[in-house]
mmCIF file of C-alpha atoms and ligand atoms in Angstrom:
data_model
loop_
_atom_site.group_PDB
_atom_site.id
_atom_site.type_symbol
_atom_site.label_atom_id
_atom_site.label_comp_id
_atom_site.label_asym_id
_atom_site.label_seq_id
_atom_site.Cartn_x
_atom_site.Cartn_y
_atom_site.Cartn_z
ATOM 1 C CA MET H 16 -151.354 86.363 115.056
ATOM 2 C CA ILE H 17 -154.872 84.987 115.017
ATOM 3 C CA LYS H 18 -157.058 86.479 112.321
ATOM 4 C CA VAL H 19 -160.813 86.524 111.997
ATOM 5 C CA ASN H 20 -162.850 85.123 109.159
ATOM 6 C CA GLU H 21 -163.374 88.476 107.481
ATOM 7 C CA ASN H 22 -166.437 87.186 105.676
ATOM 8 C CA TYR H 23 -168.259 87.777 108.954
ATOM 9 C CA GLU H 24 -167.428 91.468 108.635
ATOM 10 C CA LYS H 25 -169.312 91.591 105.349
ATOM 11 C CA LEU H 26 -172.583 90.638 107.065
ATOM 12 C CA ALA H 27 -175.054 93.479 106.828
ATOM 13 C CA GLY H 28 -176.374 92.616 110.269
ATOM 14 C CA ASN H 29 -180.004 91.769 110.505
ATOM 15 C CA TYR H 30 -181.370 94.767 112.347
ATOM 16 C CA LEU H 31 -184.926 93.865 111.411
ATOM 17 C CA PHE H 32 -186.182 92.218 114.590
ATOM 18 C CA ALA H 33 -183.952 94.358 116.828
ATOM 19 C CA GLU H 34 -185.342 97.504 115.201
ATOM 20 C CA ILE H 35 -188.935 96.244 115.570
ATOM 21 C CA ALA H 36 -188.323 95.517 119.253
ATOM 22 C CA LYS H 37 -186.748 98.946 119.762
ATOM 23 C CA ARG H 38 -189.588 100.884 118.125
ATOM 24 C CA THR H 39 -192.202 98.814 119.967
ATOM 25 C CA LYS H 40 -190.477 99.418 123.300
ATOM 26 C CA GLU H 41 -190.219 103.154 122.661
ATOM 27 C CA TYR H 42 -193.908 103.357 121.784
ATOM 28 C CA GLN H 43 -194.901 101.365 124.866
ATOM 29 C CA ALA H 44 -192.738 103.541 127.131
ATOM 30 C CA LYS H 45 -194.499 106.673 125.858
ATOM 31 C CA ASN H 46 -197.943 105.063 125.945
ATOM 32 C CA PRO H 47 -197.971 102.689 128.934
ATOM 33 C CA ASP H 48 -201.797 102.406 128.964
ATOM 34 C CA LYS H 49 -202.056 101.100 125.361
ATOM 35 C CA LYS H 50 -202.137 97.363 124.608
ATOM 36 C CA VAL H 51 -199.863 96.509 121.698
ATOM 37 C CA ILE H 52 -200.809 93.390 119.652
ATOM 38 C CA ARG H 53 -197.979 91.569 117.920
ATOM 39 C CA LEU H 54 -198.688 89.959 114.565
ATOM 40 C CA GLY H 55 -195.077 90.131 113.513
ATOM 41 C CA ILE H 56 -193.343 87.090 114.894
ATOM 42 C CA GLY H 57 -192.745 83.911 112.918
ATOM 43 C CA ASP H 58 -193.164 81.780 116.017
ATOM 44 C CA VAL H 59 -196.059 79.580 117.066
ATOM 45 C CA THR H 60 -198.117 80.216 120.216
ATOM 46 C CA GLN H 61 -200.192 77.041 120.719
ATOM 47 C CA PRO H 62 -198.837 74.269 122.999
ATOM 48 C CA LEU H 63 -197.598 70.870 121.814
ATOM 49 C CA ALA H 64 -200.223 68.260 120.900
ATOM 50 C CA PRO H 65 -201.155 65.858 123.760
ATOM 51 C CA SER H 66 -199.783 62.803 121.893
ATOM 52 C CA VAL H 67 -196.439 64.548 121.427
ATOM 53 C CA VAL H 68 -196.264 65.377 125.138
ATOM 54 C CA ASP H 69 -197.008 61.710 125.943
ATOM 55 C CA GLY H 70 -194.242 60.633 123.553
ATOM 56 C CA LEU H 71 -191.736 63.001 125.161
ATOM 57 C CA ALA H 72 -192.683 61.789 128.624
ATOM 58 C CA ALA H 73 -192.414 58.124 127.616
ATOM 59 C CA GLY H 74 -188.974 58.847 126.135
ATOM 60 C CA ALA H 75 -187.861 60.594 129.325
ATOM 61 C CA LYS H 76 -189.015 57.613 131.413
ATOM 62 C CA GLU H 77 -187.027 55.206 129.237
ATOM 63 C CA MET H 78 -183.926 57.334 129.689
ATOM 64 C CA GLY H 79 -184.308 56.886 133.450
ATOM 65 C CA SER H 80 -184.051 53.117 133.393
ATOM 66 C CA ALA H 81 -180.843 51.143 132.764
ATOM 67 C CA ASP H 82 -182.688 48.657 130.514
ATOM 68 C CA THR H 83 -183.964 51.275 128.114
ATOM 69 C CA PHE H 84 -181.347 54.041 128.481
ATOM 70 C CA MET H 85 -180.013 55.444 125.188
ATOM 71 C CA GLY H 86 -176.571 56.993 124.773
ATOM 72 C CA TYR H 87 -174.832 57.891 121.525
ATOM 73 C CA ARG H 88 -176.754 56.366 118.661
ATOM 74 C CA SER H 89 -176.916 56.925 114.931
ATOM 75 C CA ASP H 90 -176.490 60.594 114.120
ATOM 76 C CA GLU H 91 -178.923 60.275 111.157
ATOM 77 C CA GLY H 92 -181.842 59.607 113.516
ATOM 78 C CA TYR H 93 -183.704 56.550 114.824
ATOM 79 C CA GLU H 94 -185.148 54.206 112.236
ATOM 80 C CA PHE H 95 -188.586 54.184 113.896
ATOM 81 C CA LEU H 96 -188.892 57.902 113.174
ATOM 82 C CA ARG H 97 -187.405 57.804 109.666
ATOM 83 C CA GLU H 98 -189.670 54.916 108.702
ATOM 84 C CA ALA H 99 -192.721 56.818 110.022
ATOM 85 C CA ILE H 100 -191.729 59.910 107.989
ATOM 86 C CA ARG H 101 -191.267 57.829 104.849
ATOM 87 C CA LYS H 102 -194.720 56.284 105.310
ATOM 88 C CA MET H 103 -196.679 59.384 106.243
ATOM 89 C CA ASP H 104 -195.019 62.269 104.372
ATOM 90 C CA PHE H 105 -193.960 60.647 101.117
ATOM 91 C CA LEU H 106 -195.491 57.266 100.172
ATOM 92 C CA PRO H 107 -199.106 58.577 100.147
ATOM 93 C CA ARG H 108 -197.981 61.225 97.626
ATOM 94 C CA GLY H 109 -196.407 58.624 95.366
ATOM 95 C CA VAL H 110 -192.861 59.499 96.413
ATOM 96 C CA ASP H 111 -190.578 56.658 97.502
ATOM 97 C CA ILE H 112 -187.868 57.991 99.806
ATOM 98 C CA ALA H 113 -185.559 55.408 101.392
ATOM 99 C CA ILE H 114 -184.881 55.790 105.092
ATOM 100 C CA ASP H 115 -181.175 56.350 104.472
ATOM 101 C CA GLU H 116 -182.155 59.400 102.431
ATOM 102 C CA ILE H 117 -183.780 60.936 105.550
ATOM 103 C CA PHE H 118 -181.544 62.766 108.043
ATOM 104 C CA ILE H 119 -183.075 63.798 111.385
ATOM 105 C CA THR H 120 -181.721 67.104 112.670
ATOM 106 C CA THR H 121 -182.451 69.770 115.256
ATOM 107 C CA GLY H 122 -184.159 72.004 112.690
ATOM 108 C CA ALA H 123 -184.375 73.371 109.185
ATOM 109 C CA LYS H 124 -182.538 76.599 110.037
ATOM 110 C CA GLU H 125 -179.430 74.624 110.908
ATOM 111 C CA ASP H 126 -179.550 72.467 107.796
ATOM 112 C CA THR H 127 -180.445 75.197 105.288
ATOM 113 C CA ALA H 128 -177.462 77.112 106.695
ATOM 114 C CA ASN H 129 -175.065 74.142 106.792
ATOM 115 C CA PHE H 130 -175.808 72.392 103.531
ATOM 116 C CA GLN H 131 -173.835 74.894 101.436
ATOM 117 C CA GLU H 132 -170.637 73.473 102.983
ATOM 118 C CA LEU H 133 -170.807 70.600 100.485
ATOM 119 C CA PHE H 134 -170.266 72.915 97.517
ATOM 120 C CA SER H 135 -167.170 74.641 96.217
ATOM 121 C CA LEU H 136 -166.482 78.264 97.068
ATOM 122 C CA ASP H 137 -166.960 79.383 93.472
ATOM 123 C CA THR H 138 -170.526 78.027 93.405
ATOM 124 C CA LYS H 139 -172.856 80.601 91.875
ATOM 125 C CA VAL H 140 -175.804 80.952 94.270
ATOM 126 C CA ALA H 141 -179.286 82.231 93.386
ATOM 127 C CA VAL H 142 -181.692 83.444 96.076
ATOM 128 C CA PRO H 143 -185.161 84.930 95.790
ATOM 129 C CA ASP H 144 -185.781 88.499 96.949
ATOM 130 C CA PRO H 145 -187.521 88.826 99.426
ATOM 131 C CA VAL H 146 -185.902 85.885 101.242
ATOM 132 C CA TYR H 147 -185.498 84.064 104.576
ATOM 133 C CA PRO H 148 -182.110 85.609 105.518
ATOM 134 C CA VAL H 149 -180.450 82.331 106.612
ATOM 135 C CA TYR H 150 -179.664 81.148 103.050
ATOM 136 C CA VAL H 151 -177.932 84.420 102.244
ATOM 137 C CA ASP H 152 -175.991 84.897 105.484
ATOM 138 C CA ALA H 153 -174.648 81.316 105.475
ATOM 139 C CA ASN H 154 -173.176 81.875 102.009
ATOM 140 C CA VAL H 155 -171.723 85.218 103.083
ATOM 141 C CA MET H 156 -170.002 83.587 106.087
ATOM 142 C CA ALA H 157 -168.625 80.859 103.818
ATOM 143 C CA GLY H 158 -167.089 83.474 101.528
ATOM 144 C CA ARG H 159 -169.233 83.082 98.424
ATOM 145 C CA THR H 160 -170.094 86.778 98.138
ATOM 146 C CA GLY H 161 -168.492 90.166 97.862
ATOM 147 C CA LYS H 162 -169.492 93.234 99.815
ATOM 148 C CA PHE H 163 -172.972 94.406 100.769
ATOM 149 C CA VAL H 164 -173.737 97.283 98.394
ATOM 150 C CA ASP H 165 -177.097 99.041 98.053
ATOM 151 C CA GLY H 166 -178.933 96.364 99.979
ATOM 152 C CA ARG H 167 -177.464 93.397 98.103
ATOM 153 C CA TYR H 168 -174.347 91.219 98.251
ATOM 154 C CA GLU H 169 -172.073 91.269 95.261
ATOM 155 C CA GLY H 170 -171.677 87.848 93.688
ATOM 156 C CA LEU H 171 -175.152 86.519 94.548
ATOM 157 C CA VAL H 172 -177.837 86.220 91.890
ATOM 158 C CA TYR H 173 -181.088 87.722 93.182
ATOM 159 C CA LEU H 174 -184.371 86.446 91.786
ATOM 160 C CA ASP H 175 -186.843 89.329 92.054
ATOM 161 C CA CYS H 176 -190.299 88.408 93.297
ATOM 162 C CA SER H 177 -192.909 91.109 92.778
ATOM 163 C CA LYS H 178 -196.467 91.641 91.635
ATOM 164 C CA VAL H 179 -195.268 91.445 88.006
ATOM 165 C CA ASN H 180 -194.353 87.744 88.353
ATOM 166 C CA ASP H 181 -196.968 86.985 91.011
ATOM 167 C CA PHE H 182 -194.186 86.751 93.637
ATOM 168 C CA THR H 183 -192.790 83.603 92.008
ATOM 169 C CA PRO H 184 -189.148 83.724 90.895
ATOM 170 C CA GLU H 185 -188.327 83.349 87.205
ATOM 171 C CA LEU H 186 -185.428 81.282 85.879
ATOM 172 C CA PRO H 187 -182.149 83.204 86.114
ATOM 173 C CA LYS H 188 -180.809 84.965 83.030
ATOM 174 C CA GLU H 189 -177.220 84.016 83.908
ATOM 175 C CA PRO H 190 -176.042 80.467 84.739
ATOM 176 C CA VAL H 191 -176.277 79.479 88.417
ATOM 177 C CA ASP H 192 -175.231 76.324 90.288
ATOM 178 C CA LEU H 193 -177.200 76.435 93.519
ATOM 179 C CA ILE H 194 -180.788 77.645 93.846
ATOM 180 C CA CYS H 195 -182.567 78.302 97.143
ATOM 181 C CA LEU H 196 -186.360 77.997 96.953
ATOM 182 C CA CYS H 197 -188.925 78.132 99.754
ATOM 183 C CA PHE H 198 -192.605 77.214 99.251
ATOM 184 C CA PRO H 199 -195.013 78.018 100.835
ATOM 185 C CA ASN H 200 -192.855 81.098 101.102
ATOM 186 C CA ASN H 201 -191.712 82.993 104.120
ATOM 187 C CA PRO H 202 -192.250 85.990 103.991
ATOM 188 C CA THR H 203 -194.737 86.251 101.086
ATOM 189 C CA GLY H 204 -196.998 83.243 101.761
ATOM 190 C CA GLN H 205 -196.910 82.455 98.027
ATOM 191 C CA VAL H 206 -197.078 78.820 96.845
ATOM 192 C CA ILE H 207 -195.769 77.210 93.668
ATOM 193 C CA THR H 208 -197.668 75.009 91.192
ATOM 194 C CA LYS H 209 -196.325 71.700 89.888
ATOM 195 C CA ASP H 210 -195.785 73.230 86.429
ATOM 196 C CA GLN H 211 -193.816 76.146 87.828
ATOM 197 C CA LEU H 212 -191.715 73.885 90.035
ATOM 198 C CA LYS H 213 -191.083 71.524 87.116
ATOM 199 C CA ARG H 214 -189.458 74.409 85.232
ATOM 200 C CA TRP H 215 -186.930 74.735 88.065
ATOM 201 C CA VAL H 216 -186.253 71.000 88.187
ATOM 202 C CA ASP H 217 -185.758 70.941 84.395
ATOM 203 C CA TYR H 218 -183.444 73.966 84.636
ATOM 204 C CA ALA H 219 -181.354 72.270 87.344
ATOM 205 C CA ARG H 220 -181.089 69.017 85.356
ATOM 206 C CA LYS H 221 -180.093 70.839 82.195
ATOM 207 C CA ASN H 222 -177.524 73.041 83.945
ATOM 208 C CA LYS H 223 -176.190 70.436 86.417
ATOM 209 C CA ALA H 224 -177.343 72.660 89.268
ATOM 210 C CA VAL H 225 -178.802 71.780 92.701
ATOM 211 C CA ILE H 226 -182.007 73.113 94.284
ATOM 212 C CA LEU H 227 -182.195 73.520 98.067
ATOM 213 C CA TYR H 228 -185.938 73.331 98.693
ATOM 214 C CA ASP H 229 -187.256 74.631 102.020
ATOM 215 C CA ALA H 230 -190.650 73.035 102.704
ATOM 216 C CA ALA H 231 -190.957 74.177 106.333
ATOM 217 C CA TYR H 232 -194.577 75.253 105.745
ATOM 218 C CA GLU H 233 -195.801 72.309 103.630
ATOM 219 C CA ALA H 234 -198.304 71.295 106.331
ATOM 220 C CA TYR H 235 -200.209 74.555 105.698
ATOM 221 C CA ILE H 236 -201.016 73.666 102.088
ATOM 222 C CA ARG H 237 -204.773 73.122 101.719
ATOM 223 C CA ASP H 238 -205.056 73.014 97.909
ATOM 224 C CA PRO H 239 -204.528 69.356 96.819
ATOM 225 C CA GLU H 240 -203.034 70.479 93.468
ATOM 226 C CA ILE H 241 -200.133 72.301 95.129
ATOM 227 C CA PRO H 242 -197.043 70.086 95.612
ATOM 228 C CA ARG H 243 -196.009 69.548 99.229
ATOM 229 C CA SER H 244 -192.637 68.160 98.269
ATOM 230 C CA ILE H 245 -190.320 68.951 95.363
ATOM 231 C CA PHE H 246 -189.981 65.178 94.929
ATOM 232 C CA GLU H 247 -193.508 65.100 93.525
ATOM 233 C CA ILE H 248 -191.851 66.476 90.366
ATOM 234 C CA ASP H 249 -190.305 63.935 87.973
ATOM 235 C CA GLY H 250 -186.532 64.010 87.982
ATOM 236 C CA ALA H 251 -186.263 66.096 91.184
ATOM 237 C CA LYS H 252 -184.379 63.344 93.013
ATOM 238 C CA GLU H 253 -181.400 63.975 90.726
ATOM 239 C CA VAL H 254 -181.130 67.657 91.551
ATOM 240 C CA ALA H 255 -182.901 68.541 94.804
ATOM 241 C CA VAL H 256 -182.487 68.399 98.560
ATOM 242 C CA GLU H 257 -185.534 69.120 100.734
ATOM 243 C CA PHE H 258 -185.663 70.598 104.222
ATOM 244 C CA ARG H 259 -188.626 69.903 106.488
ATOM 245 C CA SER H 260 -189.303 70.794 110.078
ATOM 246 C CA LEU H 261 -191.762 70.109 112.868
ATOM 247 C CA SER H 262 -191.396 73.728 114.034
ATOM 248 C CA LYS H 263 -194.470 75.050 112.245
ATOM 249 C CA THR H 264 -196.070 71.626 111.596
ATOM 250 C CA ALA H 265 -196.221 70.573 115.235
ATOM 251 C CA GLY H 266 -195.117 73.545 117.366
ATOM 252 C CA PHE H 267 -191.501 72.344 117.729
ATOM 253 C CA THR H 268 -189.876 75.809 117.498
ATOM 254 C CA GLY H 269 -188.588 75.387 121.053
ATOM 255 C CA THR H 270 -188.493 71.569 121.111
ATOM 256 C CA ARG H 271 -186.335 71.299 117.952
ATOM 257 C CA LEU H 272 -186.647 68.651 115.269
ATOM 258 C CA GLY H 273 -186.254 68.881 111.517
ATOM 259 C CA TYR H 274 -185.465 66.394 108.754
ATOM 260 C CA THR H 275 -183.593 66.751 105.519
ATOM 261 C CA ILE H 276 -184.094 64.563 102.464
ATOM 262 C CA VAL H 277 -180.937 63.940 100.459
ATOM 263 C CA PRO H 278 -181.728 61.490 97.618
ATOM 264 C CA LYS H 279 -178.987 59.088 96.596
ATOM 265 C CA ASP H 280 -179.359 60.228 92.978
ATOM 266 C CA ALA H 281 -178.565 63.887 93.781
ATOM 267 C CA VAL H 282 -175.022 64.804 92.790
ATOM 268 C CA ALA H 283 -172.506 67.609 92.481
ATOM 269 C CA TYR H 284 -169.361 67.318 90.343
ATOM 270 C CA ASP H 285 -165.662 67.228 91.165
ATOM 271 C CA SER H 286 -162.995 68.950 89.086
ATOM 272 C CA ASP H 287 -162.767 65.921 86.774
ATOM 273 C CA ASN H 288 -166.531 66.347 86.110
ATOM 274 C CA LYS H 289 -167.143 63.134 88.004
ATOM 275 C CA PRO H 290 -170.520 63.069 89.812
ATOM 276 C CA VAL H 291 -170.309 62.782 93.607
ATOM 277 C CA PRO H 292 -173.474 61.752 95.517
ATOM 278 C CA LEU H 293 -174.602 64.427 97.968
ATOM 279 C CA ASN H 294 -176.084 61.767 100.243
ATOM 280 C CA LYS H 295 -172.616 60.354 100.885
ATOM 281 C CA LEU H 296 -171.098 63.780 101.511
ATOM 282 C CA TRP H 297 -173.897 64.912 103.840
ATOM 283 C CA ASN H 298 -173.685 61.646 105.759
ATOM 284 C CA ARG H 299 -169.960 62.223 106.198
ATOM 285 C CA ARG H 300 -170.501 65.838 107.228
ATOM 286 C CA GLN H 301 -173.128 64.946 109.821
ATOM 287 C CA ALA H 302 -171.036 62.075 111.198
ATOM 288 C CA THR H 303 -168.252 64.553 111.942
ATOM 289 C CA LYS H 304 -170.142 67.655 113.037
ATOM 290 C CA PHE H 305 -173.431 66.411 114.496
ATOM 291 C CA ASN H 306 -174.272 63.833 117.116
ATOM 292 C CA GLY H 307 -177.986 63.365 116.715
ATOM 293 C CA VAL H 308 -181.241 64.625 118.205
ATOM 294 C CA ALA H 309 -182.177 63.593 121.750
ATOM 295 C CA TYR H 310 -183.965 60.237 121.962
ATOM 296 C CA LEU H 311 -186.911 61.653 123.862
ATOM 297 C CA ILE H 312 -187.416 64.424 121.293
ATOM 298 C CA GLN H 313 -187.467 61.797 118.536
ATOM 299 C CA LYS H 314 -190.018 59.813 120.580
ATOM 300 C CA GLY H 315 -192.202 62.927 120.821
ATOM 301 C CA ALA H 316 -191.696 63.663 117.108
ATOM 302 C CA TYR H 317 -192.722 60.097 116.205
ATOM 303 C CA GLU H 318 -196.240 60.877 117.474
ATOM 304 C CA VAL H 319 -196.607 63.547 114.769
ATOM 305 C CA PHE H 320 -196.441 60.681 112.244
ATOM 306 C CA THR H 321 -199.235 58.638 113.838
ATOM 307 C CA GLU H 322 -202.870 59.135 112.785
ATOM 308 C CA LYS H 323 -203.844 60.422 116.233
ATOM 309 C CA GLY H 324 -200.910 62.781 116.641
ATOM 310 C CA ARG H 325 -201.261 64.109 113.104
ATOM 311 C CA ALA H 326 -204.966 64.828 113.639
ATOM 312 C CA GLU H 327 -204.109 66.801 116.784
ATOM 313 C CA CYS H 328 -201.455 68.803 114.920
ATOM 314 C CA ASN H 329 -203.816 69.471 112.014
ATOM 315 C CA LYS H 330 -206.324 70.919 114.445
ATOM 316 C CA ILE H 331 -203.714 73.428 115.610
ATOM 317 C CA ILE H 332 -202.805 74.269 112.007
ATOM 318 C CA SER H 333 -206.504 74.833 111.256
ATOM 319 C CA TYR H 334 -206.631 77.235 114.204
ATOM 320 C CA TYR H 335 -203.810 79.291 112.675
ATOM 321 C CA MET H 336 -205.402 79.113 109.219
ATOM 322 C CA GLU H 337 -208.677 80.410 110.647
ATOM 323 C CA ASN H 338 -206.642 83.298 112.103
ATOM 324 C CA ALA H 339 -205.242 83.904 108.612
ATOM 325 C CA LYS H 340 -208.755 84.023 107.185
ATOM 326 C CA ILE H 341 -209.880 86.522 109.832
ATOM 327 C CA ILE H 342 -206.899 88.757 109.013
ATOM 328 C CA GLY H 343 -207.452 88.396 105.259
ATOM 329 C CA ASP H 344 -211.169 89.243 105.530
ATOM 330 C CA GLY H 345 -210.297 92.306 107.604
ATOM 331 C CA LEU H 346 -207.773 93.537 105.032
ATOM 332 C CA LYS H 347 -210.233 92.956 102.177
ATOM 333 C CA SER H 348 -212.938 94.933 103.955
ATOM 334 C CA ILE H 349 -210.780 98.066 103.917
ATOM 335 C CA GLY H 350 -209.354 97.464 100.449
ATOM 336 C CA ILE H 351 -205.780 96.484 101.303
ATOM 337 C CA ASP H 352 -204.192 94.250 98.651
ATOM 338 C CA PHE H 353 -202.419 91.089 99.842
ATOM 339 C CA ILE H 354 -201.355 87.559 98.948
ATOM 340 C CA GLY H 355 -200.913 84.480 101.144
ATOM 341 C CA GLY H 356 -202.994 83.309 104.076
ATOM 342 C CA THR H 357 -204.713 80.454 102.205
ATOM 343 C CA ASN H 358 -201.971 77.800 101.919
ATOM 344 C CA SER H 359 -199.618 79.547 104.310
ATOM 345 C CA PRO H 360 -199.649 81.204 107.737
ATOM 346 C CA TYR H 361 -198.190 84.418 106.264
ATOM 347 C CA ILE H 362 -199.974 87.390 104.765
ATOM 348 C CA TRP H 363 -197.972 89.737 102.544
ATOM 349 C CA LEU H 364 -199.725 93.028 102.056
ATOM 350 C CA LYS H 365 -199.087 96.043 99.858
ATOM 351 C CA THR H 366 -198.688 99.075 102.065
ATOM 352 C CA PRO H 367 -201.543 101.478 101.306
ATOM 353 C CA GLY H 368 -200.941 104.955 99.927
ATOM 354 C CA GLY H 369 -197.454 104.091 98.686
ATOM 355 C CA LEU H 370 -196.033 104.172 102.223
ATOM 356 C CA SER H 371 -192.608 102.637 102.789
ATOM 357 C CA SER H 372 -192.528 99.428 104.849
ATOM 358 C CA TRP H 373 -191.180 101.245 107.903
ATOM 359 C CA ASP H 374 -193.589 104.197 107.571
ATOM 360 C CA PHE H 375 -196.440 101.708 107.543
ATOM 361 C CA PHE H 376 -194.954 100.009 110.612
ATOM 362 C CA ASP H 377 -194.961 103.379 112.424
ATOM 363 C CA LYS H 378 -198.493 104.161 111.275
ATOM 364 C CA LEU H 379 -199.803 100.799 112.539
ATOM 365 C CA ILE H 380 -198.200 101.035 115.944
ATOM 366 C CA ASN H 381 -199.088 104.700 116.465
ATOM 367 C CA GLU H 382 -202.664 104.600 115.226
ATOM 368 C CA ILE H 383 -203.885 101.129 116.181
ATOM 369 C CA GLN H 384 -201.081 99.547 118.280
ATOM 370 C CA VAL H 385 -200.544 96.567 115.964
ATOM 371 C CA VAL H 386 -196.999 95.328 115.250
ATOM 372 C CA GLY H 387 -196.064 93.520 112.039
ATOM 373 C CA THR H 388 -192.879 93.038 110.019
ATOM 374 C CA PRO H 389 -191.706 95.557 107.398
ATOM 375 C CA GLY H 390 -191.138 93.776 104.079
ATOM 376 C CA ALA H 391 -187.951 95.740 103.391
ATOM 377 C CA GLY H 392 -186.271 93.652 106.105
ATOM 378 C CA PHE H 393 -186.408 90.607 103.777
ATOM 379 C CA GLY H 394 -184.758 92.249 100.783
ATOM 380 C CA LYS H 395 -184.999 95.113 98.321
ATOM 381 C CA CYS H 396 -188.141 93.737 96.660
ATOM 382 C CA GLY H 397 -189.877 93.715 100.050
ATOM 383 C CA GLU H 398 -189.966 97.532 100.147
ATOM 384 C CA GLY H 399 -193.562 98.729 100.073
ATOM 385 C CA TYR H 400 -194.790 95.462 101.581
ATOM 386 C CA PHE H 401 -195.581 94.269 105.081
ATOM 387 C CA ARG H 402 -195.844 90.791 106.640
ATOM 388 C CA LEU H 403 -198.527 89.723 109.103
ATOM 389 C CA THR H 404 -198.530 86.265 110.665
ATOM 390 C CA SER H 405 -201.450 84.133 111.791
ATOM 391 C CA PHE H 406 -199.557 82.532 114.689
ATOM 392 C CA GLY H 407 -201.192 84.756 117.320
ATOM 393 C CA LYS H 408 -203.841 83.855 119.865
ATOM 394 C CA ARG H 409 -207.397 84.092 118.494
ATOM 395 C CA GLU H 410 -208.528 86.914 120.800
ATOM 396 C CA ASP H 411 -205.500 89.009 119.800
ATOM 397 C CA VAL H 412 -206.119 88.365 116.107
ATOM 398 C CA ILE H 413 -209.769 89.424 116.455
ATOM 399 C CA SER H 414 -208.877 92.637 118.317
ATOM 400 C CA ALA H 415 -206.099 93.416 115.829
ATOM 401 C CA VAL H 416 -208.517 93.045 112.915
ATOM 402 C CA GLU H 417 -211.145 95.248 114.643
ATOM 403 C CA ARG H 418 -208.447 97.878 114.946
ATOM 404 C CA ILE H 419 -207.232 97.437 111.360
ATOM 405 C CA LYS H 420 -210.792 98.143 110.179
ATOM 406 C CA THR H 421 -210.597 101.595 111.824
ATOM 407 C CA LEU H 422 -207.333 102.424 110.016
ATOM 408 C CA LYS H 423 -207.507 105.611 107.951
ATOM 409 C CA ILE H 424 -205.929 104.864 104.580
HETATM 410 C C1 LIG Y 6 -189.426 78.701 110.594
HETATM 411 C C2 LIG Y 6 -188.676 78.392 109.356
HETATM 412 C C3 LIG Y 6 -187.887 77.256 109.257
HETATM 413 C C4 LIG Y 6 -187.823 76.240 110.390
HETATM 414 O O1 LIG Y 6 -186.727 76.446 111.148
HETATM 415 P P1 LIG Y 6 -186.394 75.441 112.346
HETATM 416 O O2 LIG Y 6 -184.926 75.592 112.500
HETATM 417 O O3 LIG Y 6 -186.770 74.070 111.891
HETATM 418 O O4 LIG Y 6 -187.167 75.912 113.525
HETATM 419 C C5 LIG Y 6 -187.209 76.990 108.096
HETATM 420 N N1 LIG Y 6 -187.318 77.816 107.031
HETATM 421 C C6 LIG Y 6 -188.091 78.912 107.069
HETATM 422 C C7 LIG Y 6 -188.211 79.745 105.856
HETATM 423 C C8 LIG Y 6 -188.776 79.239 108.236
HETATM 424 O O5 LIG Y 6 -189.522 80.341 108.267
#
């Protein structure tokens, strides 16, 4: 008799976005004449940069000619793209990443979820709270946790992020093997300094642990002192893997391209305590389970790593960051406390009057028809907080802020 992977039955089910959609629909059905503005989604709204579109089109043309047609090729990605990434993302920051340490993929969600496959089932995993749910759910599916009790999975180590520690996780009090970090953070918008990140790298080296570093929002960092890559920290190549994505950098959420950096020095240990390079294992894993990103998508992505294409993408990022400033100024003017919005597209606000995340959601939609994301949906420590995103269209952001200013708190 066929049996299911019962780990899937442990999943708490992410009702967050379904519940938001349901409440929004109910409100709209009762109030058909009201215009609801959505500042909740973590998806971009601006179109692809012109250079990227030209790259995609050129790639499509090549696919239509027998001389330039591309079939199965290397599943790690084309060298022209990996070389461009090496030169634009890393060398200018003093980080030398070899092209065979760069793996092109369809996105960071896939890789942050899949990478845990390389580690043993008894790996002790630490995740921040609040957290991007993918890291947690992938480990639940793999069987590294117990049941979901009181909003948390047994067996995981949660790193509380709250006002007390400025929403930056502290080193765990018990030993852990795998640490998931994300900076600039989704959902809080918090960034990490080099000194703070160095403490994590030192911890991982001392404890023979590995850090999975999600840098999906690095392009939003404006402060030159804030590290854009964990590899800017000495020794990180021995203990860290970094996930990057063009989703938020270049509007690729629907086009799909990410890249994962697995340094050759990064290792995990076998049962004889022998170090095994993660680069070799990941290469083997991808060769079996992944067959590469479409040629034309890689051609479009290449343009993001040219001066012209990058300038076009930066203009779009500046548009979102201006949105973030407009939202932040609006919140300040009515005395709502928040972090984020300066090196990140996310704004993490304290719900006024001690309201719960969901009560604040209801208040916003009922009183001013603005939809955001209740912090409680990202973990226990998110209760009493609320996430707004700057990915909306400018006119919507301006109207939403005008409405927020009329909020009675
Ligand atoms: C959006 C996002 C990503 C990027 O995911 P893709 O699969 O590349 O679209 C990765 N991590 C976090 C935390 C995100 O919010």
